[in-house]
């Protein structure tokens, strides 16, 4: 009990004396806040990106791309290829006994990013009504579905929010062709919302793709089971394709941003080292400013534990304030903030920064770590302070 | 019938500064009796503060023995010394050494945080000590709101609140004007006479030394003369 009272007294004294070291202490708090903010920004970005992509893939859908193509963009599937694959077992059938699949095109068109005004690549998907039905939760928010054979477009709601020039009713020019925006659709936050959709056959003609497609999607008879498709592709040497569930495909695309997480941590650790240096400096200054106080308390009979804990506590409190400021700011400024970035396929994926309680905890933990390490060595010095210093 | 409180036998104290070894004490002997009021005088650098530090258990001799009430204190561990100081010694410093962030009452309470007294008992003892130094009306004041003399009185209250046998004072009036110094010295004299506190006081001021029962002159690590009042 006695030791608790001693530690408490020293803590109270240290905290009350903070205003005397106001600017230095504020600088230390600010440094920690910035580090935590930056870390959370990176993590929230990766979090949001992953959520968008992992929210996209379904285990019920398989996606076929040309073997070796990293994304839909550089994949090609001929009309014949589509026809052969559509005969595979394991594809679900509609009530007339026809396989449920969609052969799609995926090309890039120009758009203007609203925030920066810069030209960016937007994915234009050539799709048919069967393709639309392969996506869960597709709803037309405004306007209508494009008609086949016409140069008509529908734009995803995320894409509309991020990029200008695709407002409902607008005429858009891609190369020498003119298109009209007739509808706005939502897919419940998945990556498809970052896309522009048009009729597959129209895209084939207007983009001179002949009769070839780029990817093929099909509903699986059994959730997650692509073995029959794999067998078919392996057995036929003409079929140089790769098949995956859509869930796996988008999870892999999401991993493209795991580099961001590593980069975010690396930046945060470098900056954290700076904040740590600041914390150490602040606390060493605090200890030397309190030399007489500490030595006097020790002369009176206070234990060196109280000197140690009091200093450590001051440092942890300062860092904690910084940590709370940094996380709060991150939540206030970033959570739900919409952003778009290049996906692996060099097209824009629109996603929002997602902060979570987990990230909050991560931020606070890092702040505590900085406070603890930044306080430990100065606290050690305080504990080892010669008592004779009390006598000047 | 007198009782020896401090007994120093053949105390040596060396400091090393760089390659140089400074012999502050080279076989010092000293006895201080219970109830004594000793003033220690001497030129700067003669070792007055060093001696006080060793008596107070904040510094240890290089060699020799220091006993307090018959028990050796020169070989105690740091933690044991801290406990020993808490029960036996009250320090009074030249610059008061109050905690600037704490009120007078909180400053005086500090030594009691090392005891098992309840908060209520602590409060009572603090009030008694502050009354004794005539500061009952200043309990909530912070040190910077008080004059030097008042601050030193708070420091005296802090030194006596846990009722130690010994008061060790290093130039307690060194920073005060004559009148205030006399006030403080009378207070020490009263504590010695009426409350039986044994006091060792280092001072440069011959007038201050006159308040003591005996004056020791320290020079080059030895007592060269002793005046008894
Ligand atoms: N920690 C130390 N390291 C090295 N030398 C020291 C140390 N403490 C004291 N000394 C030396 O020991 C000698 C005695 O010092 P001390 O402080 O006891 O003198 P003093 O009599 O109190 O002097 P003053 O009247 O100036 O306060 C001095 O020469 C001083 O330089
Ligand atoms: Mg001195």
XYZ file of C-alpha atoms and ligand atoms in Angstrom:
653
model
C 0.000 0.000 0.000
C 2.774 2.409 0.920
C 4.432 1.962 -2.425
C 1.161 2.654 -4.242
C 0.733 5.927 -2.330
C 4.299 6.915 -3.211
C 3.908 6.075 -6.891
C 0.593 7.872 -7.010
C 2.070 11.022 -5.443
C 4.963 11.079 -7.892
C 2.598 10.547 -10.826
C 0.321 13.354 -9.719
C 3.308 15.684 -9.324
C 4.671 14.789 -12.737
C 1.378 15.247 -14.493
C 0.741 18.555 -12.740
C 4.147 19.815 -13.745
C 3.519 19.033 -17.425
C 2.469 22.619 -18.242
C 6.006 23.692 -17.360
C 7.252 21.564 -20.226
C 4.209 22.355 -22.336
C 5.698 22.812 -25.798
C 8.041 19.924 -25.588
C 5.318 17.658 -24.248
C 2.913 18.813 -26.934
C 5.504 18.105 -29.592
C 5.906 14.583 -28.239
C 2.133 14.097 -28.218
C 1.858 15.430 -31.747
C 4.621 13.168 -33.024
C 2.839 10.116 -31.677
C -0.497 11.326 -33.066
C 0.954 11.728 -36.554
C 2.543 8.286 -36.493
C -0.687 6.644 -35.409
C -2.698 8.595 -37.970
C -0.425 7.559 -40.812
C -0.413 3.930 -39.742
C -4.188 3.840 -39.499
C -4.528 5.517 -42.872
C -2.538 2.746 -44.528
C -4.252 -0.019 -42.623
C -7.715 1.423 -43.212
C -6.962 1.694 -46.886
C -5.860 -1.935 -47.139
C -8.797 -2.936 -44.987
C -11.295 -1.142 -47.199
C -9.694 -2.412 -50.396
C -9.766 -5.964 -49.122
C -13.356 -5.640 -48.011
C -14.418 -4.384 -51.414
C -12.653 -7.180 -53.222
C -13.536 -9.964 -50.830
C -17.126 -8.713 -50.858
C -17.072 -9.208 -54.592
C -16.215 -12.843 -55.066
C -18.755 -15.599 -54.761
C -18.077 -19.272 -54.130
C -20.980 -20.123 -56.394
C -19.385 -18.584 -59.445
C -16.351 -19.793 -61.373
C -14.292 -17.502 -63.536
C -12.272 -18.689 -66.546
C -9.367 -16.640 -67.870
C -6.583 -17.385 -70.295
C -3.782 -19.218 -68.521
C -1.088 -16.795 -67.392
C -3.183 -13.645 -67.577
C -2.991 -11.762 -64.336
C -6.355 -10.138 -64.711
C -9.417 -10.043 -66.896
C -7.857 -7.242 -68.901
C -5.210 -9.323 -70.640
C -7.228 -12.488 -70.959
C -8.724 -13.737 -74.241
C -11.239 -16.529 -74.842
C -12.438 -17.361 -78.330
C -16.058 -18.059 -79.215
C -15.104 -21.744 -79.626
C -13.457 -21.820 -76.235
C -16.600 -20.440 -74.667
C -18.725 -23.031 -76.420
C -16.568 -25.973 -75.333
C -16.314 -24.859 -71.729
C -20.046 -24.287 -71.514
C -20.531 -28.013 -72.012
C -18.592 -28.883 -68.869
C -20.194 -30.800 -66.067
C -20.458 -28.908 -62.826
C -22.100 -25.841 -64.381
C -25.583 -25.198 -63.049
C -28.455 -25.420 -65.536
C -31.478 -23.195 -65.895
C -35.012 -24.563 -65.997
C -34.695 -25.250 -69.736
C -31.566 -27.310 -69.144
C -29.149 -24.699 -70.535
C -25.900 -23.994 -68.676
C -25.884 -20.690 -66.776
C -22.830 -18.739 -67.911
C -21.761 -15.355 -69.153
C -19.015 -14.570 -71.639
C -17.710 -11.096 -71.017
C -15.403 -8.436 -72.330
C -13.340 -6.201 -70.171
C -11.768 -3.117 -71.728
C -10.410 0.146 -70.499
C -11.903 3.564 -71.158
C -10.881 7.024 -70.036
C -12.495 8.810 -67.149
C -11.718 11.876 -65.064
C -11.179 11.431 -61.366
C -13.286 14.033 -59.579
C -10.875 14.658 -56.718
C -7.735 15.227 -58.763
C -9.093 16.028 -62.214
C -6.650 13.540 -63.704
C -7.388 11.069 -66.444
C -7.691 7.499 -65.206
C -8.534 4.083 -66.610
C -12.067 2.903 -65.959
C -13.107 -0.651 -66.710
C -15.879 -1.109 -69.256
C -17.444 -4.528 -69.050
C -19.260 -6.032 -71.973
C -21.942 -8.125 -70.440
C -25.252 -9.788 -71.264
C -28.387 -10.154 -69.196
C -27.190 -13.582 -68.052
C -24.029 -11.880 -66.805
C -26.073 -9.386 -64.840
C -27.990 -12.203 -63.198
C -24.709 -13.860 -62.196
C -24.012 -10.911 -59.868
C -25.871 -10.893 -56.610
C -27.624 -7.790 -55.493
C -27.571 -5.931 -58.805
C -30.160 -3.179 -58.679
C -30.761 -0.342 -61.072
C -30.910 2.789 -58.988
C -31.660 5.223 -61.745
C -32.566 4.997 -65.424
C -32.721 1.601 -67.056
C -30.729 -1.349 -68.334
C -28.852 -0.871 -71.644
C -30.472 -2.417 -74.705
C -28.551 -4.975 -76.706
C -27.215 -3.760 -80.004
C -27.219 -0.127 -78.888
C -24.348 2.067 -77.745
C -25.750 2.386 -74.277
C -24.004 2.328 -70.909
C -24.863 1.733 -67.278
C -22.490 3.078 -64.650
C -21.780 1.660 -61.216
C -22.666 3.985 -58.362
C -19.093 4.055 -56.964
C -17.709 4.906 -60.365
C -20.273 7.678 -60.754
C -19.244 9.103 -57.386
C -15.522 9.050 -58.159
C -15.360 9.873 -61.844
C -16.988 12.630 -63.826
C -18.452 12.542 -67.302
C -20.816 9.599 -66.828
C -23.827 11.341 -65.380
C -27.156 9.881 -66.380
C -28.179 11.020 -69.864
C -24.696 12.171 -70.830
C -23.152 11.320 -74.134
C -19.668 9.800 -73.847
C -17.055 9.350 -76.540
C -14.656 6.391 -76.539
C -12.278 6.762 -79.440
C -14.534 7.321 -82.445
C -17.632 5.812 -80.901
C -20.362 7.638 -79.041
C -22.270 6.137 -76.130
C -25.143 7.236 -73.959
C -25.429 6.724 -70.214
C -28.885 5.257 -69.622
C -28.665 3.793 -66.121
C -26.917 3.717 -62.749
C -26.561 0.409 -60.935
C -25.478 -0.757 -57.531
C -24.058 -4.131 -56.530
C -24.037 -3.668 -52.781
C -20.510 -2.314 -52.479
C -18.636 -4.926 -54.513
C -15.915 -4.110 -57.012
C -18.378 -4.214 -59.920
C -19.700 -0.883 -58.727
C -16.443 0.657 -59.954
C -17.264 -0.472 -63.498
C -19.207 0.699 -66.517
C -21.366 -1.921 -68.184
C -22.528 -2.230 -71.800
C -23.896 -4.904 -74.067
C -21.253 -7.557 -74.826
C -21.967 -7.804 -78.563
C -21.902 -4.043 -78.955
C -18.555 -3.888 -77.183
C -17.233 -6.638 -79.475
C -18.069 -4.606 -82.572
C -17.215 -1.141 -81.325
C -13.885 -2.257 -79.877
C -13.123 -4.556 -82.835
C -12.935 -7.742 -80.855
C -14.517 -9.892 -83.530
C -16.200 -12.797 -81.861
C -13.753 -13.211 -78.996
C -14.391 -12.614 -75.342
C -12.080 -12.114 -72.416
C -13.544 -13.969 -69.508
C -16.268 -16.373 -68.790
C -18.275 -16.737 -65.633
C -20.548 -19.606 -64.760
C -22.762 -20.594 -61.895
C -21.497 -23.766 -60.210
C -23.809 -26.690 -59.632
C -22.079 -27.308 -56.323
C -20.725 -24.395 -54.307
C -16.954 -24.083 -54.669
C -16.624 -27.243 -56.772
C -14.633 -26.553 -59.950
C -13.098 -30.022 -60.401
C -15.228 -30.934 -63.431
C -14.220 -27.693 -65.152
C -10.580 -28.257 -64.339
C -10.728 -31.793 -65.756
C -12.287 -30.609 -68.976
C -9.657 -27.912 -69.442
C -6.807 -30.294 -68.674
C -8.096 -32.978 -71.020
C -8.317 -30.668 -74.044
C -4.966 -29.240 -75.210
C -6.771 -26.454 -77.100
C -8.098 -25.118 -73.828
C -5.270 -23.046 -72.452
C -7.327 -21.671 -69.605
C -7.343 -21.193 -65.912
C -10.408 -21.673 -63.741
C -10.948 -20.401 -60.201
C -13.868 -19.561 -58.021
C -14.699 -15.896 -58.176
C -14.072 -15.657 -54.430
C -10.509 -16.874 -54.849
C -9.925 -14.684 -57.895
C -10.817 -11.486 -56.035
C -9.052 -12.539 -52.867
C -5.878 -12.796 -54.956
C -6.495 -9.402 -56.470
C -6.966 -8.086 -52.926
C -3.558 -9.422 -51.970
C -2.070 -7.006 -54.460
C -2.570 -4.413 -51.725
C -0.919 -6.444 -48.968
C 2.207 -4.594 -50.099
C 0.472 -1.426 -48.879
C 0.134 -2.920 -45.415
C 3.824 -3.766 -45.281
C 4.728 -0.364 -46.669
C 2.391 1.275 -44.140
C 4.042 -0.511 -41.266
C 7.496 0.302 -42.600
C 6.666 4.006 -42.852
C 5.063 3.928 -39.416
C 8.029 2.220 -37.848
C 10.465 4.738 -39.315
C 8.232 7.601 -38.176
C 7.652 5.772 -34.899
C 11.400 5.778 -34.339
C 11.286 9.545 -34.724
C 8.414 9.819 -32.270
C 10.299 7.532 -29.925
C 13.343 9.787 -30.090
C 11.033 12.697 -29.285
C 9.511 10.843 -26.353
C 12.948 9.914 -25.015
C 14.143 13.482 -25.329
C 11.039 14.851 -23.624
C 11.307 12.400 -20.777
C 15.046 12.870 -20.254
C 14.358 16.598 -20.100
C 11.531 15.974 -17.663
C 13.779 13.861 -15.439
C 16.562 16.416 -15.406
C 14.072 19.225 -14.718
C 12.882 17.214 -11.729
C 16.341 16.235 -10.465
C 15.983 18.070 -7.164
C 12.423 16.850 -6.672
C 13.329 13.243 -7.296
C 16.432 13.384 -5.100
C 14.537 15.150 -2.313
C 11.806 12.528 -2.324
C 14.474 9.839 -2.212
C 16.164 11.629 0.726
C 12.828 11.665 2.541
C 12.710 7.904 2.020
C 10.674 7.426 -1.139
C 11.679 4.295 -3.040
C 13.365 4.391 -6.410
C 10.411 2.365 -7.717
C 8.212 5.417 -7.255
C 10.659 7.587 -9.198
C 10.743 4.963 -11.942
C 7.011 4.427 -12.173
C 6.196 8.123 -11.984
C 8.401 8.864 -14.975
C 7.184 5.872 -16.943
C 3.605 6.873 -16.244
C 4.154 10.408 -17.483
C 5.580 9.100 -20.731
C 2.799 6.572 -21.236
C 0.151 9.217 -20.543
C 1.679 11.590 -23.101
C 1.845 8.878 -25.754
C -1.634 7.705 -24.946
C -2.972 11.214 -25.483
C -1.146 11.255 -28.820
C -2.500 7.817 -29.670
C -6.065 8.778 -28.868
C -5.709 11.993 -30.856
C -4.250 10.106 -33.826
C -6.885 7.379 -33.855
C -9.748 9.813 -33.297
C -8.519 11.976 -36.122
C -8.177 8.927 -38.352
C -11.724 7.861 -37.582
C -13.092 11.338 -38.074
C -11.201 12.136 -41.242
C -10.820 8.787 -42.942
C -13.522 6.339 -41.982
C -15.842 5.857 -44.920
C -13.760 8.173 -47.072
C -14.055 7.059 -50.646
C -10.952 6.487 -52.675
C -9.961 4.727 -55.805
C -6.733 3.130 -56.753
C -5.244 1.038 -59.475
C -6.045 -2.602 -59.119
C -3.706 -5.283 -60.395
C -5.326 -4.887 -63.800
C -4.464 -1.186 -64.064
C -8.065 -0.151 -63.817
C -9.549 1.857 -61.005
C -11.129 0.098 -58.067
C -13.281 2.300 -55.891
C -13.297 1.490 -52.201
C -13.705 3.252 -48.894
C -11.294 3.521 -45.978
C -12.540 1.111 -43.352
C -11.527 1.713 -39.766
C -12.444 -0.910 -37.251
C -12.130 -1.470 -33.497
C -9.204 -3.717 -34.347
C -7.367 -0.886 -36.043
C -8.185 1.414 -33.137
C -6.619 -1.135 -30.782
C -3.580 -1.440 -33.048
C -3.107 2.341 -32.980
C -3.409 2.535 -29.211
C -1.037 -0.376 -28.748
C 1.609 1.256 -30.906
C 1.200 4.506 -28.954
C 1.599 2.645 -25.674
C 4.696 0.906 -26.991
C 6.249 4.260 -27.924
C 5.337 5.680 -24.515
C 6.680 2.686 -22.677
C 10.013 2.497 -24.455
C 10.341 6.280 -24.526
C 9.771 6.396 -20.779
C 11.722 3.351 -19.727
C 15.268 4.665 -20.067
C 14.556 8.100 -18.578
C 12.681 6.328 -15.767
C 15.732 4.185 -15.215
C 17.834 7.317 -14.921
C 15.329 8.775 -12.447
C 15.506 5.631 -10.349
C 19.317 5.722 -10.348
C 19.467 9.421 -9.484
C 22.032 9.925 -6.684
C 20.221 11.116 -3.568
C 23.006 13.612 -2.811
C 21.665 15.717 -5.704
C 19.052 16.948 -3.252
C 21.769 19.007 -1.593
C 22.657 20.938 -4.741
C 23.475 10.587 31.596
C 23.841 10.988 27.867
C 23.062 8.655 25.043
C 25.207 8.571 21.915
C 23.110 8.899 18.777
C 25.778 9.088 16.084
C 29.154 7.473 16.425
C 31.674 7.893 13.597
C 34.862 5.855 13.832
C 37.825 6.395 11.545
C 35.649 7.501 8.638
C 37.343 7.941 5.289
C 35.669 9.497 2.308
C 37.417 9.721 -1.032
C 36.087 11.050 -4.285
C 37.730 10.379 -7.591
C 37.622 13.124 -10.133
C 39.308 11.965 -13.289
C 42.671 10.550 -12.329
C 42.709 12.585 -9.133
C 41.617 11.158 -5.798
C 40.211 13.684 -3.357
C 40.526 12.735 0.288
C 37.728 14.657 1.985
C 37.988 12.690 5.230
C 40.939 10.570 6.237
C 40.069 9.036 9.575
C 37.376 11.245 11.049
C 35.989 10.512 14.524
C 32.825 12.122 15.852
C 30.162 11.464 18.452
C 26.836 13.240 18.583
C 24.696 12.848 21.636
C 20.947 12.657 21.784
C 19.487 16.093 22.322
C 22.545 17.897 20.982
C 22.402 20.872 18.643
C 25.619 20.942 16.647
C 26.657 23.650 14.212
C 29.310 22.679 11.703
C 31.344 25.490 10.191
C 34.269 25.575 7.877
C 35.564 26.884 4.586
C 34.027 25.909 1.324
C 35.113 22.482 0.195
C 36.066 21.368 3.698
C 33.501 18.529 3.554
C 30.542 19.882 5.524
C 27.920 18.721 3.073
C 29.737 15.431 2.575
C 29.606 14.811 6.312
C 25.926 15.696 6.485
C 25.192 13.345 3.594
C 26.908 10.483 5.369
C 25.072 11.216 8.620
C 21.812 11.290 6.716
C 22.492 8.011 4.956
C 22.349 9.467 1.476
C 26.049 8.878 0.925
C 28.319 6.194 2.284
C 31.880 6.370 3.610
C 34.730 4.855 1.637
C 35.933 3.238 4.840
C 35.227 3.355 8.572
C 32.098 2.919 10.653
C 29.017 5.030 11.168
C 26.620 3.883 13.873
C 23.253 5.277 14.814
C 21.923 4.327 18.273
C 24.481 1.540 18.260
C 23.524 0.120 14.849
C 25.818 0.316 11.845
C 24.320 2.238 8.963
C 27.349 2.402 6.683
C 26.770 -1.065 5.347
C 23.021 -0.963 4.803
C 21.549 -1.578 1.368
C 20.007 1.279 -0.550
C 16.455 0.183 0.227
C 17.204 -0.343 3.911
C 18.837 3.088 4.070
C 15.748 4.684 2.520
C 13.616 3.104 5.241
C 16.093 4.136 7.889
C 16.018 7.732 6.653
C 12.230 7.721 6.598
C 12.020 6.824 10.296
C 15.008 8.636 11.746
C 15.986 11.662 9.713
C 14.355 14.934 8.793
C 16.200 16.992 6.198
C 16.134 20.772 5.883
C 17.759 22.204 2.774
C 19.166 25.598 1.880
C 16.710 25.996 -1.006
C 13.814 24.352 0.857
C 13.356 21.664 -1.821
C 9.575 21.772 -1.694
C 7.574 20.119 -4.442
C 6.412 23.093 -6.522
C 3.257 21.337 -7.704
C 1.997 20.437 -4.241
C 0.298 22.604 -1.635
C 1.979 23.241 1.702
C -0.135 20.541 3.333
C 0.665 17.988 0.605
C 4.353 18.795 0.887
C 4.276 18.240 4.631
C 2.347 15.011 4.145
C 5.048 13.417 1.950
C 6.998 11.629 4.720
C 3.734 10.268 6.134
C 3.054 8.457 2.871
C 5.833 6.129 3.972
C 4.023 5.229 7.197
C 0.951 3.146 7.879
C -1.086 6.106 9.062
C -4.608 6.496 7.735
C -5.500 9.501 5.600
C -7.301 11.035 8.557
C -4.345 10.574 10.893
C -2.034 11.978 8.247
C -4.216 15.048 7.945
C -4.157 15.581 11.700
C -0.393 15.225 11.902
C 0.087 17.610 9.003
C -2.156 20.173 10.710
C -0.196 19.842 13.952
C 3.144 20.261 12.193
C 1.965 23.298 10.239
C 0.586 24.848 13.407
C 3.919 24.339 15.106
C 5.662 26.376 12.418
C 2.895 28.976 12.503
C 1.487 28.281 9.066
C -1.934 26.871 9.918
C -3.458 29.458 7.584
C -1.299 28.574 4.572
C -2.110 24.897 4.104
C -3.470 25.221 0.571
C -0.801 27.572 -0.715
C 1.691 26.430 -3.302
C 5.393 27.082 -2.574
C 5.647 29.872 -5.173
C 2.884 31.729 -3.346
C 5.003 31.911 -0.189
C 8.045 33.878 0.954
C 11.399 32.172 1.477
C 10.939 32.137 5.227
C 7.476 30.619 4.919
C 8.773 27.995 2.507
C 11.523 27.073 4.925
C 8.942 26.731 7.686
C 6.938 24.359 5.483
C 10.172 22.432 4.971
C 10.684 22.295 8.746
C 7.123 21.025 9.195
C 7.856 18.355 6.594
C 11.073 17.410 8.401
C 9.363 16.941 11.758
C 5.949 15.585 10.755
C 6.926 11.935 11.066
C 8.684 12.688 14.375
C 12.271 11.661 13.525
C 14.962 11.827 16.172
C 17.406 13.737 13.991
C 17.174 16.921 11.971
C 19.939 17.521 9.455
C 20.144 21.039 8.054
C 22.440 22.212 5.263
C 22.679 26.018 5.425
C 19.013 26.337 6.416
C 19.260 30.138 6.523
C 21.720 30.558 3.650
C 19.051 31.997 1.398
C 17.236 34.182 3.941
C 17.633 37.693 5.347
C 18.790 38.244 8.907
C 15.375 38.663 10.467
C 13.823 35.643 8.769
C 16.958 33.632 9.495
C 16.618 34.406 13.200
C 13.010 33.269 13.061
C 13.986 29.950 11.521
C 16.902 29.469 13.915
C 14.671 30.158 16.922
C 12.322 27.560 15.605
C 15.136 25.004 15.366
C 16.231 25.938 18.852
C 12.713 25.377 20.112
C 12.528 21.995 18.426
C 15.797 21.081 20.087
C 14.951 22.390 23.518
C 11.251 21.582 23.850
C 10.841 18.620 21.529
C 14.161 16.925 22.130
C 15.200 16.859 18.469
C 18.867 16.272 17.901
C 20.066 18.741 15.273
C 23.135 18.953 13.101
C 23.311 22.190 11.143
C 25.888 23.210 8.565
C 26.315 26.961 8.311
C 28.674 29.668 7.135
C 27.070 32.226 9.385
C 28.688 32.692 12.824
C 25.497 34.315 14.127
C 23.491 31.287 13.094
C 25.997 28.997 14.746
C 25.401 30.819 18.014
C 21.974 29.204 18.258
C 23.630 25.786 18.534
C 24.849 24.150 21.706
C 28.190 23.412 20.173
C 30.144 24.538 17.139
C 32.537 22.299 15.265
C 35.074 23.841 12.905
C 35.975 21.632 10.018
C 39.156 22.209 8.078
C 40.867 19.929 5.594
C 38.780 17.015 6.771
C 39.349 17.364 10.486
C 37.829 19.241 13.379
C 40.308 21.835 14.426
C 38.437 23.281 17.341
C 35.269 22.872 19.226
C 33.351 25.610 20.958
C 30.842 24.746 23.592
C 28.211 27.319 24.249
N 30.387 13.780 -5.912
C 31.602 14.328 -5.796
N 32.572 14.003 -6.669
C 33.808 14.545 -6.572
N 34.150 15.389 -5.635
C 33.246 15.763 -4.722
C 31.918 15.253 -4.755
N 31.222 15.792 -3.719
C 32.079 16.584 -3.079
N 33.298 16.586 -3.665
C 34.464 17.310 -3.231
O 34.629 17.061 -1.858
C 35.027 18.240 -1.204
C 34.043 18.562 -0.085
O 32.817 18.972 -0.658
P 31.583 19.452 0.202
O 30.466 19.687 -0.728
O 31.360 18.478 1.312
O 32.114 20.820 0.781
P 31.348 21.865 1.680
O 32.152 21.979 2.921
O 29.931 21.506 1.824
O 31.503 23.162 0.796
P 30.484 24.397 0.657
O 30.695 25.235 1.850
O 30.945 25.069 -0.591
O 29.120 23.831 0.555
C 35.126 19.307 -2.265
O 36.479 19.415 -2.676
C 34.292 18.804 -3.367
O 34.780 19.272 -4.591
Mg 28.026 22.356 1.169
